[in-house]
Amino acid sequence: KLDFTYDGKPHQPVVNSVTASGKEFSSASAGWTVAYTRDGAATTDFTKAGTITVTVTGKTALSGSASADFTIAKKTISTTGVGFSDKSVTYDGTAKSITASGVPEGVAVTYSNNSRTDAGSQTATVNFAPTDKENCTVSPTSKTATLTINPAAISAIALSATSATYDGQPHQPQVVSVTANGKTFADAAVGWDVTYDKADFTGVGNIKVTANGKKNLTGSANAAFEIKSKSITVTFDPNGGDAPSPASRTVQYPGTYGTLATCTRKGYDLKGWWTAKEGGTEITSATSVESTANQTLFAHWEAKKYTLTIALKEGESYGEYKGPQNYQLPASLIFGETNLNEIAVAYKKDDADFQGYFTSAGAMVYDANGRNVMGAVGEYWTNNYPIGTYCYDGNLALSARFADPKEHY
């Protein structure tokens, strides 16, 4: 037999017979010797693949020589059954590849174009080679498959901050990371653009921030950013009045002051609230808040004035009153600290003497709080006689009375 396939065992060829002068001789005793060469050199290796030349040389009864080639063929290892199939995965920022499976013993594998990180597709190749290249070969020598990385769907985004307090400066929120396929990515180069539902990053309000996938990412996700108004504490100083209600309140900047405190002071009307004890700027409920710091507002007061009405007592025609009929009295006037004569002057006529100023006859006079203003019915005050000892908070009506001239005859 002249041909064998490499199996790791020795296969030394044996010369069974030679033919000389038309006659076949089957015994080496007839006279020949056998020599083995491989690539022109004598060899005793009958295991590895290759061609061995067997040379028979005659001796004794034979002369000359003859040669024949003996071949040990390389073993072919089949790689047909090696698994190397298309692979499709979702982007996660790490390199992906296809791994061959079921590789036979004695076969080494190498790969080409078999690593991909970014989304997209490519053809990967696995190459087969025998580990014993001298004695083996493989078939087929390679296989191909498609490696595909699919974009990951964005599920959430994170902002540099979720809110800012209004200060008149722009506060544009930044997307610092997105989450997709269970992983968080901080580099926008991975694949996203940012859009906003408004271009105003200064004014108070909510801004919707959207990350839109591209390249390795797909889909979109939103996050909310709020520019909050600044809370300012406004304290109310009564500036001589009673305790205000409330003593303070919180307003927003920007915004208006809204409802201001109420406050009372005996004998005064609340004129309003100002930014200083004296002077300053008036603040109303509609005034825009311009201060970014806590603020104190001061009550400004205006003294109340009441009307004192002087009239002849009904039914009395004698006498004549000359002078102003209405007087504006400061609310702080204490009846009893001044004389009625200092407020108005009555004149005599026809010897009718001025007797004084009287309250309404037949009824007691009370103020709004139920206090008796003037005392007993018919009580009166003449020149240089104190009006009384009560502080009357309200308008007041008095009657001027003159004595009957006959009383003086």
PDB file of C-alpha atoms in Angstrom, residues 88-334:
ATOM      1  CA  SER A  88     -27.984  40.614  17.733  1.00  0.00           C
ATOM      2  CA  VAL A  89     -27.680  42.456  21.080  1.00  0.00           C
ATOM      3  CA  THR A  90     -28.660  45.822  22.583  1.00  0.00           C
ATOM      4  CA  TYR A  91     -26.092  48.541  23.112  1.00  0.00           C
ATOM      5  CA  ASP A  92     -24.690  48.751  26.619  1.00  0.00           C
ATOM      6  CA  GLY A  93     -21.378  50.509  26.022  1.00  0.00           C
ATOM      7  CA  THR A  94     -19.242  47.354  26.034  1.00  0.00           C
ATOM      8  CA  ALA A  95     -17.666  45.507  23.106  1.00  0.00           C
ATOM      9  CA  LYS A  96     -19.565  42.522  21.732  1.00  0.00           C
ATOM     10  CA  SER A  97     -18.394  39.581  19.591  1.00  0.00           C
ATOM     11  CA  ILE A  98     -19.496  36.150  18.339  1.00  0.00           C
ATOM     12  CA  THR A  99     -17.822  33.073  19.826  1.00  0.00           C
ATOM     13  CA  ALA A 100     -17.413  29.854  17.837  1.00  0.00           C
ATOM     14  CA  SER A 101     -18.709  26.714  19.534  1.00  0.00           C
ATOM     15  CA  GLY A 102     -18.097  23.020  18.997  1.00  0.00           C
ATOM     16  CA  VAL A 103     -14.562  23.502  17.710  1.00  0.00           C
ATOM     17  CA  PRO A 104     -12.931  20.065  17.144  1.00  0.00           C
ATOM     18  CA  GLU A 105      -9.770  19.071  18.942  1.00  0.00           C
ATOM     19  CA  GLY A 106      -6.683  20.005  17.033  1.00  0.00           C
ATOM     20  CA  VAL A 107      -8.248  23.136  15.527  1.00  0.00           C
ATOM     21  CA  ALA A 108      -7.254  26.655  16.475  1.00  0.00           C
ATOM     22  CA  VAL A 109      -9.582  29.576  15.810  1.00  0.00           C
ATOM     23  CA  THR A 110      -8.908  33.241  15.142  1.00  0.00           C
ATOM     24  CA  TYR A 111     -11.405  36.023  14.460  1.00  0.00           C
ATOM     25  CA  SER A 112     -11.487  39.004  12.180  1.00  0.00           C
ATOM     26  CA  ASN A 113     -13.848  41.993  12.299  1.00  0.00           C
ATOM     27  CA  ASN A 114     -15.456  40.348  15.309  1.00  0.00           C
ATOM     28  CA  SER A 115     -15.656  43.160  17.865  1.00  0.00           C
ATOM     29  CA  ARG A 116     -18.227  45.956  17.958  1.00  0.00           C
ATOM     30  CA  THR A 117     -19.338  48.457  20.626  1.00  0.00           C
ATOM     31  CA  ASP A 118     -21.440  51.057  18.838  1.00  0.00           C
ATOM     32  CA  ALA A 119     -24.839  50.406  17.312  1.00  0.00           C
ATOM     33  CA  GLY A 120     -24.735  48.975  13.802  1.00  0.00           C
ATOM     34  CA  SER A 121     -23.913  45.739  11.945  1.00  0.00           C
ATOM     35  CA  GLN A 122     -20.807  44.067  10.541  1.00  0.00           C
ATOM     36  CA  THR A 123     -19.722  40.711   9.120  1.00  0.00           C
ATOM     37  CA  ALA A 124     -17.527  38.767  11.529  1.00  0.00           C
ATOM     38  CA  THR A 125     -15.292  35.905  10.441  1.00  0.00           C
ATOM     39  CA  VAL A 126     -13.933  32.924  12.358  1.00  0.00           C
ATOM     40  CA  ASN A 127     -10.825  31.348  10.842  1.00  0.00           C
ATOM     41  CA  PHE A 128      -9.849  27.711  11.438  1.00  0.00           C
ATOM     42  CA  ALA A 129      -6.327  26.309  11.399  1.00  0.00           C
ATOM     43  CA  PRO A 130      -4.924  22.968  12.552  1.00  0.00           C
ATOM     44  CA  THR A 131      -2.784  23.090  15.644  1.00  0.00           C
ATOM     45  CA  ASP A 132      -0.542  20.504  13.910  1.00  0.00           C
ATOM     46  CA  LYS A 133      -0.101  22.162  10.594  1.00  0.00           C
ATOM     47  CA  GLU A 134       2.555  19.648   9.477  1.00  0.00           C
ATOM     48  CA  ASN A 135       0.206  16.715   9.630  1.00  0.00           C
ATOM     49  CA  CYS A 136      -3.318  18.159   9.486  1.00  0.00           C
ATOM     50  CA  THR A 137      -5.535  20.488   7.545  1.00  0.00           C
ATOM     51  CA  VAL A 138      -9.056  21.819   8.154  1.00  0.00           C
ATOM     52  CA  SER A 139     -12.131  22.253   6.004  1.00  0.00           C
ATOM     53  CA  PRO A 140     -13.736  24.684   5.741  1.00  0.00           C
ATOM     54  CA  THR A 141     -11.083  27.126   6.787  1.00  0.00           C
ATOM     55  CA  SER A 142     -13.537  29.867   7.875  1.00  0.00           C
ATOM     56  CA  LYS A 143     -17.131  30.837   8.577  1.00  0.00           C
ATOM     57  CA  THR A 144     -18.930  34.193   8.674  1.00  0.00           C
ATOM     58  CA  ALA A 145     -21.821  35.624  10.688  1.00  0.00           C
ATOM     59  CA  THR A 146     -23.466  39.024  11.174  1.00  0.00           C
ATOM     60  CA  LEU A 147     -22.842  40.900  14.424  1.00  0.00           C
ATOM     61  CA  THR A 148     -25.538  43.511  15.155  1.00  0.00           C
ATOM     62  CA  ILE A 149     -25.677  46.082  17.995  1.00  0.00           C
ATOM     63  CA  ASN A 150     -29.139  47.622  18.371  1.00  0.00           C
ATOM     64  CA  PRO A 151     -29.641  51.103  19.897  1.00  0.00           C
ATOM     65  CA  ALA A 152     -30.780  51.077  23.531  1.00  0.00           C
ATOM     66  CA  ALA A 153     -34.062  52.750  24.463  1.00  0.00           C
ATOM     67  CA  ILE A 154     -33.727  55.699  26.870  1.00  0.00           C
ATOM     68  CA  SER A 155     -35.785  55.121  30.016  1.00  0.00           C
ATOM     69  CA  ALA A 156     -34.753  57.992  32.308  1.00  0.00           C
ATOM     70  CA  ILE A 157     -32.549  61.078  32.509  1.00  0.00           C
ATOM     71  CA  ALA A 158     -30.815  62.911  35.340  1.00  0.00           C
ATOM     72  CA  LEU A 159     -30.345  66.685  35.521  1.00  0.00           C
ATOM     73  CA  SER A 160     -27.575  68.753  37.049  1.00  0.00           C
ATOM     74  CA  ALA A 161     -30.275  70.168  39.359  1.00  0.00           C
ATOM     75  CA  THR A 162     -34.041  69.865  39.555  1.00  0.00           C
ATOM     76  CA  SER A 163     -34.722  73.445  40.623  1.00  0.00           C
ATOM     77  CA  ALA A 164     -33.305  76.923  41.098  1.00  0.00           C
ATOM     78  CA  THR A 165     -34.516  80.006  42.941  1.00  0.00           C
ATOM     79  CA  TYR A 166     -35.339  83.016  40.836  1.00  0.00           C
ATOM     80  CA  ASP A 167     -32.599  85.645  40.953  1.00  0.00           C
ATOM     81  CA  GLY A 168     -32.990  87.353  37.606  1.00  0.00           C
ATOM     82  CA  GLN A 169     -30.268  85.224  36.042  1.00  0.00           C
ATOM     83  CA  PRO A 170     -30.738  82.351  33.563  1.00  0.00           C
ATOM     84  CA  HIS A 171     -30.611  78.811  34.956  1.00  0.00           C
ATOM     85  CA  GLN A 172     -30.441  76.344  32.080  1.00  0.00           C
ATOM     86  CA  PRO A 173     -30.660  72.736  33.326  1.00  0.00           C
ATOM     87  CA  GLN A 174     -28.134  70.259  31.946  1.00  0.00           C
ATOM     88  CA  VAL A 175     -28.640  66.539  31.315  1.00  0.00           C
ATOM     89  CA  VAL A 176     -25.775  64.847  33.157  1.00  0.00           C
ATOM     90  CA  SER A 177     -26.726  61.254  32.400  1.00  0.00           C
ATOM     91  CA  VAL A 178     -29.287  59.030  30.755  1.00  0.00           C
ATOM     92  CA  THR A 179     -30.357  55.511  31.618  1.00  0.00           C
ATOM     93  CA  ALA A 180     -30.884  52.975  28.849  1.00  0.00           C
ATOM     94  CA  ASN A 181     -30.905  49.190  28.822  1.00  0.00           C
ATOM     95  CA  GLY A 182     -30.315  49.204  32.571  1.00  0.00           C
ATOM     96  CA  LYS A 183     -27.108  51.197  32.354  1.00  0.00           C
ATOM     97  CA  THR A 184     -26.366  54.837  33.047  1.00  0.00           C
ATOM     98  CA  PHE A 185     -24.375  56.848  30.534  1.00  0.00           C
ATOM     99  CA  ALA A 186     -22.763  60.170  31.409  1.00  0.00           C
ATOM    100  CA  ASP A 187     -21.197  61.063  28.055  1.00  0.00           C
ATOM    101  CA  ALA A 188     -23.506  62.745  25.591  1.00  0.00           C
ATOM    102  CA  ALA A 189     -21.288  61.408  22.798  1.00  0.00           C
ATOM    103  CA  VAL A 190     -22.934  58.046  23.453  1.00  0.00           C
ATOM    104  CA  GLY A 191     -25.895  59.510  21.698  1.00  0.00           C
ATOM    105  CA  TRP A 192     -28.443  62.070  22.812  1.00  0.00           C
ATOM    106  CA  ASP A 193     -29.581  65.615  22.111  1.00  0.00           C
ATOM    107  CA  VAL A 194     -31.383  67.838  24.610  1.00  0.00           C
ATOM    108  CA  THR A 195     -34.450  69.958  23.925  1.00  0.00           C
ATOM    109  CA  TYR A 196     -36.491  72.277  26.176  1.00  0.00           C
ATOM    110  CA  ASP A 197     -40.162  73.187  25.983  1.00  0.00           C
ATOM    111  CA  LYS A 198     -39.338  76.871  26.520  1.00  0.00           C
ATOM    112  CA  ALA A 199     -36.417  79.166  25.814  1.00  0.00           C
ATOM    113  CA  ASP A 200     -36.791  81.260  28.982  1.00  0.00           C
ATOM    114  CA  PHE A 201     -34.441  79.966  31.651  1.00  0.00           C
ATOM    115  CA  THR A 202     -34.848  83.051  33.864  1.00  0.00           C
ATOM    116  CA  GLY A 203     -38.513  83.436  34.725  1.00  0.00           C
ATOM    117  CA  VAL A 204     -40.381  81.525  37.409  1.00  0.00           C
ATOM    118  CA  GLY A 205     -42.038  78.345  36.157  1.00  0.00           C
ATOM    119  CA  ASN A 206     -41.517  74.758  35.055  1.00  0.00           C
ATOM    120  CA  ILE A 207     -39.314  73.641  32.174  1.00  0.00           C
ATOM    121  CA  LYS A 208     -39.621  70.227  30.541  1.00  0.00           C
ATOM    122  CA  VAL A 209     -36.205  68.832  29.622  1.00  0.00           C
ATOM    123  CA  THR A 210     -36.116  66.058  27.012  1.00  0.00           C
ATOM    124  CA  ALA A 211     -33.208  63.820  26.018  1.00  0.00           C
ATOM    125  CA  ASN A 212     -33.689  62.461  22.485  1.00  0.00           C
ATOM    126  CA  GLY A 213     -31.717  59.384  21.517  1.00  0.00           C
ATOM    127  CA  LYS A 214     -29.418  59.167  18.516  1.00  0.00           C
ATOM    128  CA  LYS A 215     -26.493  56.990  17.415  1.00  0.00           C
ATOM    129  CA  ASN A 216     -26.380  54.331  20.166  1.00  0.00           C
ATOM    130  CA  LEU A 217     -29.619  55.340  21.860  1.00  0.00           C
ATOM    131  CA  THR A 218     -33.208  55.578  20.753  1.00  0.00           C
ATOM    132  CA  GLY A 219     -36.454  56.969  22.132  1.00  0.00           C
ATOM    133  CA  SER A 220     -36.641  59.820  24.627  1.00  0.00           C
ATOM    134  CA  ALA A 221     -37.261  60.610  28.287  1.00  0.00           C
ATOM    135  CA  ASN A 222     -38.256  63.770  30.153  1.00  0.00           C
ATOM    136  CA  ALA A 223     -37.391  65.442  33.439  1.00  0.00           C
ATOM    137  CA  ALA A 224     -38.875  68.515  35.114  1.00  0.00           C
ATOM    138  CA  PHE A 225     -36.896  71.578  36.159  1.00  0.00           C
ATOM    139  CA  GLU A 226     -38.471  74.362  38.202  1.00  0.00           C
ATOM    140  CA  ILE A 227     -37.396  77.954  38.690  1.00  0.00           C
ATOM    141  CA  LYS A 228     -38.982  78.819  42.022  1.00  0.00           C
ATOM    142  CA  SER A 229     -39.949  82.219  43.265  1.00  0.00           C
ATOM    143  CA  LYS A 230     -37.940  83.501  46.221  1.00  0.00           C
ATOM    144  CA  SER A 231     -39.719  83.704  49.560  1.00  0.00           C
ATOM    145  CA  ILE A 232     -39.367  87.083  51.243  1.00  0.00           C
ATOM    146  CA  THR A 233     -40.498  87.776  54.816  1.00  0.00           C
ATOM    147  CA  VAL A 234     -42.240  91.113  55.191  1.00  0.00           C
ATOM    148  CA  THR A 235     -42.484  92.412  58.772  1.00  0.00           C
ATOM    149  CA  PHE A 236     -45.047  95.083  59.635  1.00  0.00           C
ATOM    150  CA  ASP A 237     -43.941  97.854  62.031  1.00  0.00           C
ATOM    151  CA  PRO A 238     -46.983  99.605  63.613  1.00  0.00           C
ATOM    152  CA  ASN A 239     -44.964 102.830  63.942  1.00  0.00           C
ATOM    153  CA  GLY A 240     -46.905 103.984  67.026  1.00  0.00           C
ATOM    154  CA  GLY A 241     -50.035 101.952  66.423  1.00  0.00           C
ATOM    155  CA  ASP A 242     -51.348  98.759  67.965  1.00  0.00           C
ATOM    156  CA  ALA A 243     -49.899  95.370  67.059  1.00  0.00           C
ATOM    157  CA  PRO A 244     -50.554  94.669  63.366  1.00  0.00           C
ATOM    158  CA  SER A 245     -52.333  91.562  62.149  1.00  0.00           C
ATOM    159  CA  PRO A 246     -50.495  89.656  60.938  1.00  0.00           C
ATOM    160  CA  ALA A 247     -47.160  90.769  62.352  1.00  0.00           C
ATOM    161  CA  SER A 248     -45.459  89.455  59.229  1.00  0.00           C
ATOM    162  CA  ARG A 249     -46.182  87.480  56.100  1.00  0.00           C
ATOM    163  CA  THR A 250     -44.318  85.778  53.312  1.00  0.00           C
ATOM    164  CA  VAL A 251     -44.385  87.166  49.784  1.00  0.00           C
ATOM    165  CA  GLN A 252     -42.802  85.846  46.625  1.00  0.00           C
ATOM    166  CA  TYR A 253     -40.184  87.468  44.464  1.00  0.00           C
ATOM    167  CA  PRO A 254     -41.149  88.078  41.736  1.00  0.00           C
ATOM    168  CA  GLY A 255     -44.771  88.740  42.594  1.00  0.00           C
ATOM    169  CA  THR A 256     -46.956  91.308  44.336  1.00  0.00           C
ATOM    170  CA  TYR A 257     -47.369  91.999  48.028  1.00  0.00           C
ATOM    171  CA  GLY A 258     -50.993  90.911  48.129  1.00  0.00           C
ATOM    172  CA  THR A 259     -53.031  91.467  51.273  1.00  0.00           C
ATOM    173  CA  LEU A 260     -51.212  93.705  53.743  1.00  0.00           C
ATOM    174  CA  ALA A 261     -51.581  93.787  57.525  1.00  0.00           C
ATOM    175  CA  THR A 262     -54.319  95.666  59.342  1.00  0.00           C
ATOM    176  CA  CYS A 263     -53.455  97.953  62.210  1.00  0.00           C
ATOM    177  CA  THR A 264     -55.252 100.501  64.414  1.00  0.00           C
ATOM    178  CA  ARG A 265     -54.250 103.569  66.383  1.00  0.00           C
ATOM    179  CA  LYS A 266     -56.588 105.600  68.552  1.00  0.00           C
ATOM    180  CA  GLY A 267     -57.403 108.895  66.913  1.00  0.00           C
ATOM    181  CA  TYR A 268     -55.742 107.994  63.621  1.00  0.00           C
ATOM    182  CA  ASP A 269     -56.577 106.439  60.295  1.00  0.00           C
ATOM    183  CA  LEU A 270     -54.118 104.023  58.751  1.00  0.00           C
ATOM    184  CA  LYS A 271     -52.850 105.817  55.702  1.00  0.00           C
ATOM    185  CA  GLY A 272     -50.949 102.794  54.388  1.00  0.00           C
ATOM    186  CA  TRP A 273     -47.600 101.012  54.522  1.00  0.00           C
ATOM    187  CA  TRP A 274     -44.298 102.577  53.509  1.00  0.00           C
ATOM    188  CA  THR A 275     -40.719 101.411  53.228  1.00  0.00           C
ATOM    189  CA  ALA A 276     -39.533 103.901  55.892  1.00  0.00           C
ATOM    190  CA  LYS A 277     -40.853 105.333  59.161  1.00  0.00           C
ATOM    191  CA  GLU A 278     -41.025 108.715  57.479  1.00  0.00           C
ATOM    192  CA  GLY A 279     -41.053 109.175  53.760  1.00  0.00           C
ATOM    193  CA  GLY A 280     -40.072 106.136  51.744  1.00  0.00           C
ATOM    194  CA  THR A 281     -42.133 104.425  49.060  1.00  0.00           C
ATOM    195  CA  GLU A 282     -45.750 103.449  49.530  1.00  0.00           C
ATOM    196  CA  ILE A 283     -46.480  99.736  49.222  1.00  0.00           C
ATOM    197  CA  THR A 284     -49.924  98.487  48.203  1.00  0.00           C
ATOM    198  CA  SER A 285     -51.309  95.016  47.629  1.00  0.00           C
ATOM    199  CA  ALA A 286     -50.680  95.460  43.894  1.00  0.00           C
ATOM    200  CA  THR A 287     -47.099  96.693  44.273  1.00  0.00           C
ATOM    201  CA  SER A 288     -44.520  94.397  42.688  1.00  0.00           C
ATOM    202  CA  VAL A 289     -41.987  92.911  45.078  1.00  0.00           C
ATOM    203  CA  GLU A 290     -38.597  94.254  44.068  1.00  0.00           C
ATOM    204  CA  SER A 291     -36.551  93.357  47.119  1.00  0.00           C
ATOM    205  CA  THR A 292     -34.745  90.019  47.249  1.00  0.00           C
ATOM    206  CA  ALA A 293     -34.074  90.393  50.981  1.00  0.00           C
ATOM    207  CA  ASN A 294     -36.420  90.301  53.959  1.00  0.00           C
ATOM    208  CA  GLN A 295     -38.144  93.644  54.397  1.00  0.00           C
ATOM    209  CA  THR A 296     -39.880  95.794  57.025  1.00  0.00           C
ATOM    210  CA  LEU A 297     -42.837  97.984  56.130  1.00  0.00           C
ATOM    211  CA  PHE A 298     -43.902 100.871  58.382  1.00  0.00           C
ATOM    212  CA  ALA A 299     -47.422 102.083  59.086  1.00  0.00           C
ATOM    213  CA  HIS A 300     -48.081 105.725  58.238  1.00  0.00           C
ATOM    214  CA  TRP A 301     -50.883 107.454  60.099  1.00  0.00           C
ATOM    215  CA  GLU A 302     -53.212 110.374  59.470  1.00  0.00           C
ATOM    216  CA  ALA A 303     -54.910 112.073  62.397  1.00  0.00           C
ATOM    217  CA  LYS A 304     -58.655 111.710  62.297  1.00  0.00           C
ATOM    218  CA  LYS A 305     -60.758 114.864  62.047  1.00  0.00           C
ATOM    219  CA  TYR A 306     -64.375 115.138  63.127  1.00  0.00           C
ATOM    220  CA  THR A 307     -67.068 117.720  62.490  1.00  0.00           C
ATOM    221  CA  LEU A 308     -68.456 119.806  65.370  1.00  0.00           C
ATOM    222  CA  THR A 309     -71.819 121.201  64.262  1.00  0.00           C
ATOM    223  CA  ILE A 310     -73.173 124.310  66.052  1.00  0.00           C
ATOM    224  CA  ALA A 311     -76.885 125.174  65.744  1.00  0.00           C
ATOM    225  CA  LEU A 312     -79.621 127.028  67.626  1.00  0.00           C
ATOM    226  CA  LYS A 313     -81.753 124.834  69.737  1.00  0.00           C
ATOM    227  CA  GLU A 314     -84.915 123.928  67.909  1.00  0.00           C
ATOM    228  CA  GLY A 315     -87.807 126.277  68.731  1.00  0.00           C
ATOM    229  CA  GLU A 316     -85.592 129.094  69.977  1.00  0.00           C
ATOM    230  CA  SER A 317     -85.564 132.012  67.587  1.00  0.00           C
ATOM    231  CA  TYR A 318     -84.011 134.611  69.760  1.00  0.00           C
ATOM    232  CA  GLY A 319     -80.405 135.242  69.728  1.00  0.00           C
ATOM    233  CA  GLU A 320     -77.995 135.101  66.858  1.00  0.00           C
ATOM    234  CA  TYR A 321     -74.931 132.930  66.412  1.00  0.00           C
ATOM    235  CA  LYS A 322     -72.122 134.331  64.386  1.00  0.00           C
ATOM    236  CA  GLY A 323     -69.075 132.443  63.299  1.00  0.00           C
ATOM    237  CA  PRO A 324     -68.186 129.144  61.629  1.00  0.00           C
ATOM    238  CA  GLN A 325     -70.892 126.531  61.777  1.00  0.00           C
ATOM    239  CA  ASN A 326     -68.604 123.471  61.302  1.00  0.00           C
ATOM    240  CA  TYR A 327     -65.268 122.843  62.931  1.00  0.00           C
ATOM    241  CA  GLN A 328     -62.757 120.178  62.091  1.00  0.00           C
ATOM    242  CA  LEU A 329     -61.477 118.815  65.359  1.00  0.00           C
ATOM    243  CA  PRO A 330     -58.421 116.581  65.633  1.00  0.00           C
ATOM    244  CA  ALA A 331     -59.360 113.183  66.959  1.00  0.00           C
ATOM    245  CA  SER A 332     -56.772 113.564  69.685  1.00  0.00           C
ATOM    246  CA  LEU A 333     -58.744 116.476  71.222  1.00  0.00           C
ATOM    247  CA  ILE A 334     -59.679 115.673  74.791  1.00  0.00           C
TER     248      ILE A 334
END
